JSON list of C-alpha atoms and ligand atoms in Angstrom, two decimals:
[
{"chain": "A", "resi": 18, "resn": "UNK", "atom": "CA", "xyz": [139.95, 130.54, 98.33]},
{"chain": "A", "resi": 19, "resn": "UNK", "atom": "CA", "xyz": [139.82, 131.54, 101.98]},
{"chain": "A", "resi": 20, "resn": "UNK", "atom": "CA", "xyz": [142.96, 132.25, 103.78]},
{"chain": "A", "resi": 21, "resn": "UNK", "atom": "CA", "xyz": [144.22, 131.13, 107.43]},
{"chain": "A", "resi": 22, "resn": "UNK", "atom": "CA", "xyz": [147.22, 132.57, 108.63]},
{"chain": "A", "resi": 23, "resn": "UNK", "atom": "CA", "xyz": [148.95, 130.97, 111.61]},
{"chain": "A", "resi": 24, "resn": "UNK", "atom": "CA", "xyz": [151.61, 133.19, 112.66]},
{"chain": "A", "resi": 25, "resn": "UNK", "atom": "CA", "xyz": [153.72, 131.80, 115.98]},
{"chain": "A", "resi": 26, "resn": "UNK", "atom": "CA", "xyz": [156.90, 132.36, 117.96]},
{"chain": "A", "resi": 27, "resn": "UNK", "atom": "CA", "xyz": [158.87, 129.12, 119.47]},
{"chain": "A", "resi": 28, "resn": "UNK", "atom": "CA", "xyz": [162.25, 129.46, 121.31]},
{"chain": "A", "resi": 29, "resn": "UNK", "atom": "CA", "xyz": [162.70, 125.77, 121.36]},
{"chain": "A", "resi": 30, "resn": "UNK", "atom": "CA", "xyz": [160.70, 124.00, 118.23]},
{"chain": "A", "resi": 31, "resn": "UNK", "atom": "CA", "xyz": [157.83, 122.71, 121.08]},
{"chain": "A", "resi": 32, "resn": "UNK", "atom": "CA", "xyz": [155.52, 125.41, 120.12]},
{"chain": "A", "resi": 33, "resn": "UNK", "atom": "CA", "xyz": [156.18, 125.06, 116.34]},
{"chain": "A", "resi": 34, "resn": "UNK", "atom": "CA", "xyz": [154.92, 121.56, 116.04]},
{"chain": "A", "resi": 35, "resn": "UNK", "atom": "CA", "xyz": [151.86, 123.19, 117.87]},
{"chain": "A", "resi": 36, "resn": "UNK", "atom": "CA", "xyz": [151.67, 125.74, 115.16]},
{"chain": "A", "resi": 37, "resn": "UNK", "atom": "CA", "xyz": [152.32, 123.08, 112.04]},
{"chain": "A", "resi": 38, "resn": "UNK", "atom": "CA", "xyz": [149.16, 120.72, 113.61]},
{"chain": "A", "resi": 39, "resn": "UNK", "atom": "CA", "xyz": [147.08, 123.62, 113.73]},
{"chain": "A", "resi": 40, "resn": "UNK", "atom": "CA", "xyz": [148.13, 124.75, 109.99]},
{"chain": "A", "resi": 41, "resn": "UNK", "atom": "CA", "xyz": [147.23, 121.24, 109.04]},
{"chain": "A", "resi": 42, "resn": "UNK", "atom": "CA", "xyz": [143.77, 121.64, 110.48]},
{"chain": "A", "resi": 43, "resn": "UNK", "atom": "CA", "xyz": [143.25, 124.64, 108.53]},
{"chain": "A", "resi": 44, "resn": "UNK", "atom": "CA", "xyz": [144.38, 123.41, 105.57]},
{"chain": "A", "resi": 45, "resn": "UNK", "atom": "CA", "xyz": [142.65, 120.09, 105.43]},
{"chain": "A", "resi": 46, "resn": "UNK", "atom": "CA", "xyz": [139.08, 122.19, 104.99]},
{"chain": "A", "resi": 47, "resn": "UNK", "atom": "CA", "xyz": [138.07, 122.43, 101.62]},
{"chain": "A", "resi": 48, "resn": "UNK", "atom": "CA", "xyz": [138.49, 125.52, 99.60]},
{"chain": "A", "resi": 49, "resn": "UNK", "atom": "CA", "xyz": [141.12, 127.17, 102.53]},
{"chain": "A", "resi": 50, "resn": "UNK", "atom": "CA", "xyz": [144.64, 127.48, 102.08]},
{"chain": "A", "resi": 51, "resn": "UNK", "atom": "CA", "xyz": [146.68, 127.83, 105.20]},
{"chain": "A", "resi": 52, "resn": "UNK", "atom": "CA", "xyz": [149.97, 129.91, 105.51]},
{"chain": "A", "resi": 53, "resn": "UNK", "atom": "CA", "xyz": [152.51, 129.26, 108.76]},
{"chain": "A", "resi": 54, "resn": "UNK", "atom": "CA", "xyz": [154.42, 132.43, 109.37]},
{"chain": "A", "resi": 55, "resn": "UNK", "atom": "CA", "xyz": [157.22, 132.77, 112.23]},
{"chain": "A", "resi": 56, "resn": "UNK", "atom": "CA", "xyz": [157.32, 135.82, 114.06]},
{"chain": "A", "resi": 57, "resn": "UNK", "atom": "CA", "xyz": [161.16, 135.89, 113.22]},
{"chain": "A", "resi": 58, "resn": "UNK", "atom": "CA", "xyz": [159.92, 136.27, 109.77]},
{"chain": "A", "resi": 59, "resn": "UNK", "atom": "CA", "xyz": [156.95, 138.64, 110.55]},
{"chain": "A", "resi": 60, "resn": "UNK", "atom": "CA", "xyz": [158.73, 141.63, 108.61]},
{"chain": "A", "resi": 61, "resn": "UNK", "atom": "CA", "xyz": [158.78, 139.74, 105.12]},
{"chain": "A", "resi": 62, "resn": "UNK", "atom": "CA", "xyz": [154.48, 138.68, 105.77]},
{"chain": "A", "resi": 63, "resn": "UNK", "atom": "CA", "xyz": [152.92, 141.59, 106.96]},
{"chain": "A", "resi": 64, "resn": "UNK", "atom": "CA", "xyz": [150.54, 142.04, 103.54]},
{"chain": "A", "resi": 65, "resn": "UNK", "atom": "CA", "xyz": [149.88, 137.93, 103.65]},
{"chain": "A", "resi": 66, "resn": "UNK", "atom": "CA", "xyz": [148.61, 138.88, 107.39]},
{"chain": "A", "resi": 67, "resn": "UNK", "atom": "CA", "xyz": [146.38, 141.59, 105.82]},
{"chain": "A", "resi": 68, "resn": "UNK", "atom": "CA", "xyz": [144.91, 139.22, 103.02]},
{"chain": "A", "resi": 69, "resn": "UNK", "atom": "CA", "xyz": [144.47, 136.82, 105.44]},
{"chain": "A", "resi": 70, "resn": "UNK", "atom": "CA", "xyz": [140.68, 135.78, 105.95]},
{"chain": "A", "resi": 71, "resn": "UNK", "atom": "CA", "xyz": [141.47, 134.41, 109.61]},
{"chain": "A", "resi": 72, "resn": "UNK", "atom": "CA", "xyz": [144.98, 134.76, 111.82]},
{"chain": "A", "resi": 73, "resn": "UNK", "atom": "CA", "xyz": [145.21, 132.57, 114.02]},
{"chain": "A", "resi": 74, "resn": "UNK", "atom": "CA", "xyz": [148.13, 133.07, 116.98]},
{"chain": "A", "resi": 75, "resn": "UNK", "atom": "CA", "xyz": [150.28, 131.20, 118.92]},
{"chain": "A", "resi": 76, "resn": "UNK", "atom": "CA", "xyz": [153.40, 131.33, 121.32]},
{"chain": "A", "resi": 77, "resn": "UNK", "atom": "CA", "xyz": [154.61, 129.56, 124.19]},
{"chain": "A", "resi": 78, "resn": "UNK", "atom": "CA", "xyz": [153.90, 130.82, 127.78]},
{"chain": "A", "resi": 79, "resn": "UNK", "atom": "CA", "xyz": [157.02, 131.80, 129.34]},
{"chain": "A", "resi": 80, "resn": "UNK", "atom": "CA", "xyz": [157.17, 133.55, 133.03]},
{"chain": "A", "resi": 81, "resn": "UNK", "atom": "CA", "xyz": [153.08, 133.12, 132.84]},
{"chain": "A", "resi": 82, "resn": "UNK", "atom": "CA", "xyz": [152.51, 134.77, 129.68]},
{"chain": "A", "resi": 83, "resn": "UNK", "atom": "CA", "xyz": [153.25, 135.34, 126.19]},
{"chain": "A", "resi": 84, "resn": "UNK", "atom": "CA", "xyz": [156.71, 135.38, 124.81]},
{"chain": "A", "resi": 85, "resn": "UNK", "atom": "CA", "xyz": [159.11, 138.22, 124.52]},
{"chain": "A", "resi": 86, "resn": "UNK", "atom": "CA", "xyz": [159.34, 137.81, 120.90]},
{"chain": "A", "resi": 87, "resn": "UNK", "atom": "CA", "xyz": [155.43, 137.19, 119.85]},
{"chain": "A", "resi": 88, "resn": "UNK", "atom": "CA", "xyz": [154.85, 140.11, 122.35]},
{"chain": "A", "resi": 89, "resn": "UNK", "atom": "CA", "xyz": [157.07, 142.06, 119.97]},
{"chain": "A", "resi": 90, "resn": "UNK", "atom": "CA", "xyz": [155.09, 140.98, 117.11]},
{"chain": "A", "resi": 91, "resn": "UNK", "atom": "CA", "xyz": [151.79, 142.21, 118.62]},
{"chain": "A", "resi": 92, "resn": "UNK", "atom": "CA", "xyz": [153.56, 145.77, 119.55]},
{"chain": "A", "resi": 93, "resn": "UNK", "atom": "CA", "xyz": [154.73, 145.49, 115.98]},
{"chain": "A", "resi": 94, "resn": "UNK", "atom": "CA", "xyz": [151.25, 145.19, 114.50]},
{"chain": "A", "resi": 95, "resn": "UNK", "atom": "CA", "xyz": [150.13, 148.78, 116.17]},
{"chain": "A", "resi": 96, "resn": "UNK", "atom": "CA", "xyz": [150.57, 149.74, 112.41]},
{"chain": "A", "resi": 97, "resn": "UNK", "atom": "CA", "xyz": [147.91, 147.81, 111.24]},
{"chain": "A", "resi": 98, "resn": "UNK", "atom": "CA", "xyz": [145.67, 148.70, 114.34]},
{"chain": "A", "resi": 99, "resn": "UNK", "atom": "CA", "xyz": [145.54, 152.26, 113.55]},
{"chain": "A", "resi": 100, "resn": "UNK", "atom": "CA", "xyz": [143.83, 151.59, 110.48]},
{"chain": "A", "resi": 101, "resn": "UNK", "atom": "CA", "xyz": [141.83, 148.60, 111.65]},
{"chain": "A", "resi": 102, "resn": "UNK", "atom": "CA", "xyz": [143.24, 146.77, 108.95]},
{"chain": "A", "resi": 103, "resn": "UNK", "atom": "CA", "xyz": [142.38, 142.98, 110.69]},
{"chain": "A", "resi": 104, "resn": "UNK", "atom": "CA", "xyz": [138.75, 144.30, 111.69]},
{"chain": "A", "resi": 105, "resn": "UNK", "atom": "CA", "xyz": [136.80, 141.21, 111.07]},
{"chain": "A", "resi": 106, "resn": "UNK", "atom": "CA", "xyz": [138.57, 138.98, 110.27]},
{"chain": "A", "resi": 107, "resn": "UNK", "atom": "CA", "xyz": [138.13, 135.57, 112.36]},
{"chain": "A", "resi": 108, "resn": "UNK", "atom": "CA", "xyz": [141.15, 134.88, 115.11]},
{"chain": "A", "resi": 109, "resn": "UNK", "atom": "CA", "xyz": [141.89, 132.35, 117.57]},
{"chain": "A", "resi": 110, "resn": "UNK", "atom": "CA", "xyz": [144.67, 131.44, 119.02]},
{"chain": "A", "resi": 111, "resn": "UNK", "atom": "CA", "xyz": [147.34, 128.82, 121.12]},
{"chain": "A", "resi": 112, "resn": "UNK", "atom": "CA", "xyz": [149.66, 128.47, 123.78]},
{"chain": "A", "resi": 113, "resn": "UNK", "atom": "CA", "xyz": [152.34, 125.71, 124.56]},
{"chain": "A", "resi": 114, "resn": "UNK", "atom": "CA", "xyz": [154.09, 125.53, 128.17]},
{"chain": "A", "resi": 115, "resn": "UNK", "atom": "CA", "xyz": [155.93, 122.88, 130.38]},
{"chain": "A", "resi": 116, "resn": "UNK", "atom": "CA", "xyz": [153.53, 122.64, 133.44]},
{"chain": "A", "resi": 117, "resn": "UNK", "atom": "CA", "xyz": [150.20, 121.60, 133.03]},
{"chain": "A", "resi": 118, "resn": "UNK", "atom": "CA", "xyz": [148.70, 124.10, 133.98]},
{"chain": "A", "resi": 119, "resn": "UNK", "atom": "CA", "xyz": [151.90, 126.78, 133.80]},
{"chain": "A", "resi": 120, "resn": "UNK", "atom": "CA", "xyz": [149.57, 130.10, 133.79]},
{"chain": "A", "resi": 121, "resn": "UNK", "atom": "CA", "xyz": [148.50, 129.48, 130.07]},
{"chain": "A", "resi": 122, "resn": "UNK", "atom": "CA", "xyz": [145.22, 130.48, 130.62]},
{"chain": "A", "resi": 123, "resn": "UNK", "atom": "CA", "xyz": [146.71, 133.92, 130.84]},
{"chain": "A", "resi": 124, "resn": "UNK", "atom": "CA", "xyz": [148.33, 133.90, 127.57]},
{"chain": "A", "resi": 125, "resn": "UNK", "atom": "CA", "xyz": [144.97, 133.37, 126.14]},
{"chain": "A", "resi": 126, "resn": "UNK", "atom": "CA", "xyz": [143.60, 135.62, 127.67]},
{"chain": "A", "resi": 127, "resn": "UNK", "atom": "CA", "xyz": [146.25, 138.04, 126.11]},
{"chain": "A", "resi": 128, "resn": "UNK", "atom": "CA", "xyz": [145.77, 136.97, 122.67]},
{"chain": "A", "resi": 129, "resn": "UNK", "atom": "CA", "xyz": [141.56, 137.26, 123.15]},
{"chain": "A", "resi": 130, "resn": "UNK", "atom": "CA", "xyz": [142.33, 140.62, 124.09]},
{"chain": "A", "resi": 131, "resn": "UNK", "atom": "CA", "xyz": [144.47, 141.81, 121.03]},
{"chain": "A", "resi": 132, "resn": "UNK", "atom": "CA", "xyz": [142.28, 140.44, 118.96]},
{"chain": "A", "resi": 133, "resn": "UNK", "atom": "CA", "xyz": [139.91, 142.52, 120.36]},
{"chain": "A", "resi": 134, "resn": "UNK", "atom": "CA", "xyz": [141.93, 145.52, 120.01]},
{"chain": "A", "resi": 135, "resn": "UNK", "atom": "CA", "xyz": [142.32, 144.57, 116.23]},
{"chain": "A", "resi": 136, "resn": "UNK", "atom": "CA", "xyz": [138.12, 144.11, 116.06]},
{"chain": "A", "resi": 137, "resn": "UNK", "atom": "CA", "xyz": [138.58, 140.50, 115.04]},
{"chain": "A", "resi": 138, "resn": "UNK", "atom": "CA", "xyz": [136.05, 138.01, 115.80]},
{"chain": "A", "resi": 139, "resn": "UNK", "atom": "CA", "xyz": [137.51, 135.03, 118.36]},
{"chain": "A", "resi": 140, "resn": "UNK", "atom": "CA", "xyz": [136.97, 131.51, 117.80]},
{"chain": "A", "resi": 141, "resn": "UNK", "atom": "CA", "xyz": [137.53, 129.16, 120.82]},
{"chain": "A", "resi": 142, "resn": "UNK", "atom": "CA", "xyz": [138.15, 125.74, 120.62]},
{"chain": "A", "resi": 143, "resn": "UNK", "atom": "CA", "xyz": [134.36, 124.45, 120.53]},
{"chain": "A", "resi": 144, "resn": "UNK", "atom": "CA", "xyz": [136.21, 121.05, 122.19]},
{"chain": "A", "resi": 145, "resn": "UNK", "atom": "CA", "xyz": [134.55, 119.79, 125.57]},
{"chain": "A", "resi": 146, "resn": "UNK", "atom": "CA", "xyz": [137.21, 118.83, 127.78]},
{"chain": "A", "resi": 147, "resn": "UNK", "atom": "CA", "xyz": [138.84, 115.86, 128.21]},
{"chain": "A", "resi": 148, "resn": "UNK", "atom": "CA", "xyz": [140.90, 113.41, 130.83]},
{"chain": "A", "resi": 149, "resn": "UNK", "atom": "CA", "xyz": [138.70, 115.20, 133.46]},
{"chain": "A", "resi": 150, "resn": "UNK", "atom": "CA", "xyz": [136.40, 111.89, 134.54]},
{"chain": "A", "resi": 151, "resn": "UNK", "atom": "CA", "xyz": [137.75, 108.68, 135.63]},
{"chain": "A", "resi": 152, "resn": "UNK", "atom": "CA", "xyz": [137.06, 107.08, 132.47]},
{"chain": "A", "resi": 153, "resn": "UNK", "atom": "CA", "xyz": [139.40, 110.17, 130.90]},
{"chain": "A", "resi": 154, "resn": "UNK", "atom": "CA", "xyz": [143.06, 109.38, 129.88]},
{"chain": "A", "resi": 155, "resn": "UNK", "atom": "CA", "xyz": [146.18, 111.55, 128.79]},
{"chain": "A", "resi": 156, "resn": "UNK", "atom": "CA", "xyz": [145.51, 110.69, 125.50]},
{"chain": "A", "resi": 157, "resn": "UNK", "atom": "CA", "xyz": [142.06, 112.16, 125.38]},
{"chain": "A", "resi": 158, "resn": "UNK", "atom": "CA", "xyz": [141.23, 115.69, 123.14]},
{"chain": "A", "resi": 159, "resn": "UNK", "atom": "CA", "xyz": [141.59, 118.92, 124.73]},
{"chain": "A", "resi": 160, "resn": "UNK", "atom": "CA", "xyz": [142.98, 116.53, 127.58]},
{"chain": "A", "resi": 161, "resn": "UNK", "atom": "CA", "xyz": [144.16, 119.87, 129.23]},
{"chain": "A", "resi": 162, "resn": "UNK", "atom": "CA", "xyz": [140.49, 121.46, 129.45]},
{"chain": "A", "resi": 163, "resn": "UNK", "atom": "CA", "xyz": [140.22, 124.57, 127.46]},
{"chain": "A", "resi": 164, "resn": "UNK", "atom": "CA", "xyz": [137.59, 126.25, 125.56]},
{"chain": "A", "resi": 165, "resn": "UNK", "atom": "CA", "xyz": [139.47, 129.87, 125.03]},
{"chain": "A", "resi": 166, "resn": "UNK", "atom": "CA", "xyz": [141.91, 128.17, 122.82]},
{"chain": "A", "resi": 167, "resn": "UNK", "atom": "CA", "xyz": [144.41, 125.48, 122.39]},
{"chain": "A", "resi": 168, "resn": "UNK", "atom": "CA", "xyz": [146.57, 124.53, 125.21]},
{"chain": "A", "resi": 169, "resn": "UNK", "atom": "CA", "xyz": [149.50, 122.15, 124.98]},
{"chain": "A", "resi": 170, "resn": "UNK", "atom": "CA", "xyz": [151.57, 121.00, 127.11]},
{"chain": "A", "resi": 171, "resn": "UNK", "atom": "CA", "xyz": [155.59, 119.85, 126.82]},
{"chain": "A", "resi": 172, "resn": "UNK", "atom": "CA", "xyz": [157.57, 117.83, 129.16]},
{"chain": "A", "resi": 173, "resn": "UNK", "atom": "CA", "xyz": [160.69, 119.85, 129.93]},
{"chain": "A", "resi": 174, "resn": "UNK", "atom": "CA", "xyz": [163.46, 117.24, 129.55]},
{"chain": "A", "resi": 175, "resn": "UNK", "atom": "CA", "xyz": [161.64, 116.06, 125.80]},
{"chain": "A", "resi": 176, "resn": "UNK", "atom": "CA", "xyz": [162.83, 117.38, 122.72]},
{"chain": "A", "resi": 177, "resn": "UNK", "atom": "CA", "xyz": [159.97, 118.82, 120.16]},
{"chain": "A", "resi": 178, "resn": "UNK", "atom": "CA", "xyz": [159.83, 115.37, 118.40]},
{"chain": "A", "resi": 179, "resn": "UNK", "atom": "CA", "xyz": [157.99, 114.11, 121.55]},
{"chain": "A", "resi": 180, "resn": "UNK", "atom": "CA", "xyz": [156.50, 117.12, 122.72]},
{"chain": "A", "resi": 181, "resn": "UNK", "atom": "CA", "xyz": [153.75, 118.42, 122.89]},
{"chain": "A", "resi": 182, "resn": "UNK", "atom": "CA", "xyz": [151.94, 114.41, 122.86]},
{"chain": "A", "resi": 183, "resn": "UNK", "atom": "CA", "xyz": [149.77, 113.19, 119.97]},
{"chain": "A", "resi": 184, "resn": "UNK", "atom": "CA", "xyz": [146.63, 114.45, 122.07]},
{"chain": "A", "resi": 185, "resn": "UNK", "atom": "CA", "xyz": [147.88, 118.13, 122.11]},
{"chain": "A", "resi": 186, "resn": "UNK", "atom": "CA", "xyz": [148.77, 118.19, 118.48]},
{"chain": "A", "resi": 187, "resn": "UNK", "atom": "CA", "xyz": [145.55, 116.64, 117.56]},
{"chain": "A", "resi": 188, "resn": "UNK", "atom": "CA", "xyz": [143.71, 119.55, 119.58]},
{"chain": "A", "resi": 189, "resn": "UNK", "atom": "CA", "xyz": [145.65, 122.19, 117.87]},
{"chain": "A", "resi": 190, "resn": "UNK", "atom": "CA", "xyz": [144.85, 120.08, 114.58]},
{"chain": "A", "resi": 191, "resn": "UNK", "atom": "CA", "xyz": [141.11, 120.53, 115.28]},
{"chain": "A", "resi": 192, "resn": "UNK", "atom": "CA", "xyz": [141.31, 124.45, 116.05]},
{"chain": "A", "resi": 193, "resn": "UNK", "atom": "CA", "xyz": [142.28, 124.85, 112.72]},
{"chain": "A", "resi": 194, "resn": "UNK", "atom": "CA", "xyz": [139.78, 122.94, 111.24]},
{"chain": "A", "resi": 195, "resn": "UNK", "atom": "CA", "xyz": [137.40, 125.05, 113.46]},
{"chain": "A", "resi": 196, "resn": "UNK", "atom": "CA", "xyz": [138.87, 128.36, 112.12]},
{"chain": "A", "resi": 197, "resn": "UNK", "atom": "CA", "xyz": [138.59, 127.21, 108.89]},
{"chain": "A", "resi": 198, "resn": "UNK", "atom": "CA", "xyz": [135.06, 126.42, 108.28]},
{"chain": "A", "resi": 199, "resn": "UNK", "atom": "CA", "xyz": [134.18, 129.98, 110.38]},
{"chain": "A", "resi": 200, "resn": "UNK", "atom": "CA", "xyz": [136.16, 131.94, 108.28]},
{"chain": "A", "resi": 201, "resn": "UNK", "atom": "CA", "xyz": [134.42, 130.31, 105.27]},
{"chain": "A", "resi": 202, "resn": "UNK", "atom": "CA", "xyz": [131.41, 130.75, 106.80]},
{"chain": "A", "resi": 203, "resn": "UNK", "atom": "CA", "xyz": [131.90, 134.21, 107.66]},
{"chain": "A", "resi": 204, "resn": "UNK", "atom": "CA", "xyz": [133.21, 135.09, 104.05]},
{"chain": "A", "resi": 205, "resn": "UNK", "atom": "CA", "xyz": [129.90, 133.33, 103.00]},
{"chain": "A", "resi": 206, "resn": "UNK", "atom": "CA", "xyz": [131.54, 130.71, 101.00]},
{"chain": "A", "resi": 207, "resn": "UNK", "atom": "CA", "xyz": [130.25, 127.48, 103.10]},
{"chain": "B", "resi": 304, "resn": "FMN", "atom": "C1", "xyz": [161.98, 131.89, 129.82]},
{"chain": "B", "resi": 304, "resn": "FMN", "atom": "C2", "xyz": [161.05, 130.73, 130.00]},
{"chain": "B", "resi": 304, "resn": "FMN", "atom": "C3", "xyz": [159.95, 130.87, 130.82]},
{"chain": "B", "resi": 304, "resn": "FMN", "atom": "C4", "xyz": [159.05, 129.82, 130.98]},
{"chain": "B", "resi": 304, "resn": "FMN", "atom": "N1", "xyz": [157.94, 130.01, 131.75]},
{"chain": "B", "resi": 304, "resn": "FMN", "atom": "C5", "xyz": [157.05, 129.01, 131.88]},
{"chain": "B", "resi": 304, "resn": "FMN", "atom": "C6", "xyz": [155.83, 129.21, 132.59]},
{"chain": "B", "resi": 304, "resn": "FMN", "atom": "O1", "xyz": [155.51, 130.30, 133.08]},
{"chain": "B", "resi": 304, "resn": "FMN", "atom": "N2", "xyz": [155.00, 128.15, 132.74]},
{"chain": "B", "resi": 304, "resn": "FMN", "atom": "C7", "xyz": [155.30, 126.90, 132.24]},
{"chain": "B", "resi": 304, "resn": "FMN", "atom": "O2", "xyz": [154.53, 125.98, 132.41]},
{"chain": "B", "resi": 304, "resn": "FMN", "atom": "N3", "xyz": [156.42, 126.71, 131.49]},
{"chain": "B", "resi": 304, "resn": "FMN", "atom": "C8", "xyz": [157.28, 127.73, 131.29]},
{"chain": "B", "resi": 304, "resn": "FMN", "atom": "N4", "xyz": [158.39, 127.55, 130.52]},
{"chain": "B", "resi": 304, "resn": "FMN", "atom": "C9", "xyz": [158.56, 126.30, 129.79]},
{"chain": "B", "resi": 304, "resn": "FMN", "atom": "C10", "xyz": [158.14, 126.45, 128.33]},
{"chain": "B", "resi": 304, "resn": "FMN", "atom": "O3", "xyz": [156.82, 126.98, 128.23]},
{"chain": "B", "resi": 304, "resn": "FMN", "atom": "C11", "xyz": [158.19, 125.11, 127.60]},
{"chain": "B", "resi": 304, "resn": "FMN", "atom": "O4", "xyz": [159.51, 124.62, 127.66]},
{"chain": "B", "resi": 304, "resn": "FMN", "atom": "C12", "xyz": [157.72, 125.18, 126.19]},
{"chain": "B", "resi": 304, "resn": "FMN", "atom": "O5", "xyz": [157.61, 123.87, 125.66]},
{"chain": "B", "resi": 304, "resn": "FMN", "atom": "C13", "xyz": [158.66, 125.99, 125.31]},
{"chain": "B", "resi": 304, "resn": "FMN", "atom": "O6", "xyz": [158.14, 126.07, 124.02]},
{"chain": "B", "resi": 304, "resn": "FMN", "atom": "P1", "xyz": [159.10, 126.36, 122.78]},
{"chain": "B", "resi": 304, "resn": "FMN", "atom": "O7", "xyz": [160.00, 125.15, 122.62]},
{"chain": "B", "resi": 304, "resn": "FMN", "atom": "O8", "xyz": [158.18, 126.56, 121.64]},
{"chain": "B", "resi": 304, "resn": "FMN", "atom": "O9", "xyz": [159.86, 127.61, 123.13]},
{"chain": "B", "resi": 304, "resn": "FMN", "atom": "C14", "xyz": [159.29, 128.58, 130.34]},
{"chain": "B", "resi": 304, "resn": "FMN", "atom": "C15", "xyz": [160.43, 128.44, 129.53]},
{"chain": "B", "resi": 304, "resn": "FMN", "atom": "C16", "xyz": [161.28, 129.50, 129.35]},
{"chain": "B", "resi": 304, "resn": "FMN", "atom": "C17", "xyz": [162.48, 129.32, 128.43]}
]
């Protein structure tokens, strides 16, 4: 059985639906079995993280970049980066944020780069982007144009039952999937 861990932080529960589509993605490949961990919780699932074929990471963006409390996970996991105990395993990772745009790129960019400082192997979205022609529409896959990793965006005044949209939560559905098959196919087991 390979094993995706998706381990997030959300303040408000917009960031967590993120994380549960992109758990069901994982999960929905054949042969992987997907685990959602909460940073809150990050104490209690530190040896699931190490068994863990693939992590994949997510947090909302606030003040242009990751969370105070994910960014306390990834100080946190210093332990595990002195012995290089993630080296090779397959990450990717998400980001949730109000605006559309909202500086998420950044927080990517910060997760690429602690992966990188744990030697894992990053897996972007592999989704061309969408709602960027004029036969494109809201509703449209990666409608918010990234290839790094998943991006989703929230309305501020709507509560996490309608936020992120269907199109987001499909997008973070298909990074899993993505992460999946890798780590399978990494593990040489696809
Ligand atoms: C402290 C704070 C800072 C924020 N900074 C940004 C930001 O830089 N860009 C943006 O687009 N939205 C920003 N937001 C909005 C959140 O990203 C947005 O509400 C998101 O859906 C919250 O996700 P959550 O419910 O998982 O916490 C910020 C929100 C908070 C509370």
């Amino acid at each position: 059985m390979t094993k995706v861990a998706v381990i997030y932080h959300s303040g408000y529960g917009h960031t967590a639906k993120q994380a549960q589509a992109v758990a069901k993605g994982a999960g929905s490949v054949e042969g992987v079995s997907a685990q959602l961990i909460s940073v809150d919780a990050a104490d209690q699932h530190w040896d699931d993280l190490a068994a863990a074929d693939a992590i994949i990471f997510g947090a909302p963006t606030y003040m242009g970049s990751l969370s105070g409390p994910f960014k306390s996970f990834m100080d946190a996991s210093s332990k595990a980066w002195f012995s290089q105990g993630w080296k090779d395993k397959i990450a990717a990772g998400f980001t949730n944020s109000g605006s559309q745009s909202g500086d998420k790129l950044n927080s990517l960019v910060q997760l690429a780069v602690f992966a990188a400082q744990h030697s894992m192997i990053w897996v972007g979205t592999g989704l061309m982007p969408g709602n960027n022609s004029s036969k494109g529409s809201v509703e449209d896959i990666n409608r918010l144009g990234s290839f790094l990793g998943a991006m989703a965006q929230s309305n501020s005044d709507a509560p996490p039952e309608l936020a992120p949209p269907p199109a987001d939560l499909k997008t973070a559905e298909l990074l899993g999937e993505r992460v999946a098959k890798a780590a399978k196919r990494w593990n040489g087991k696809a």
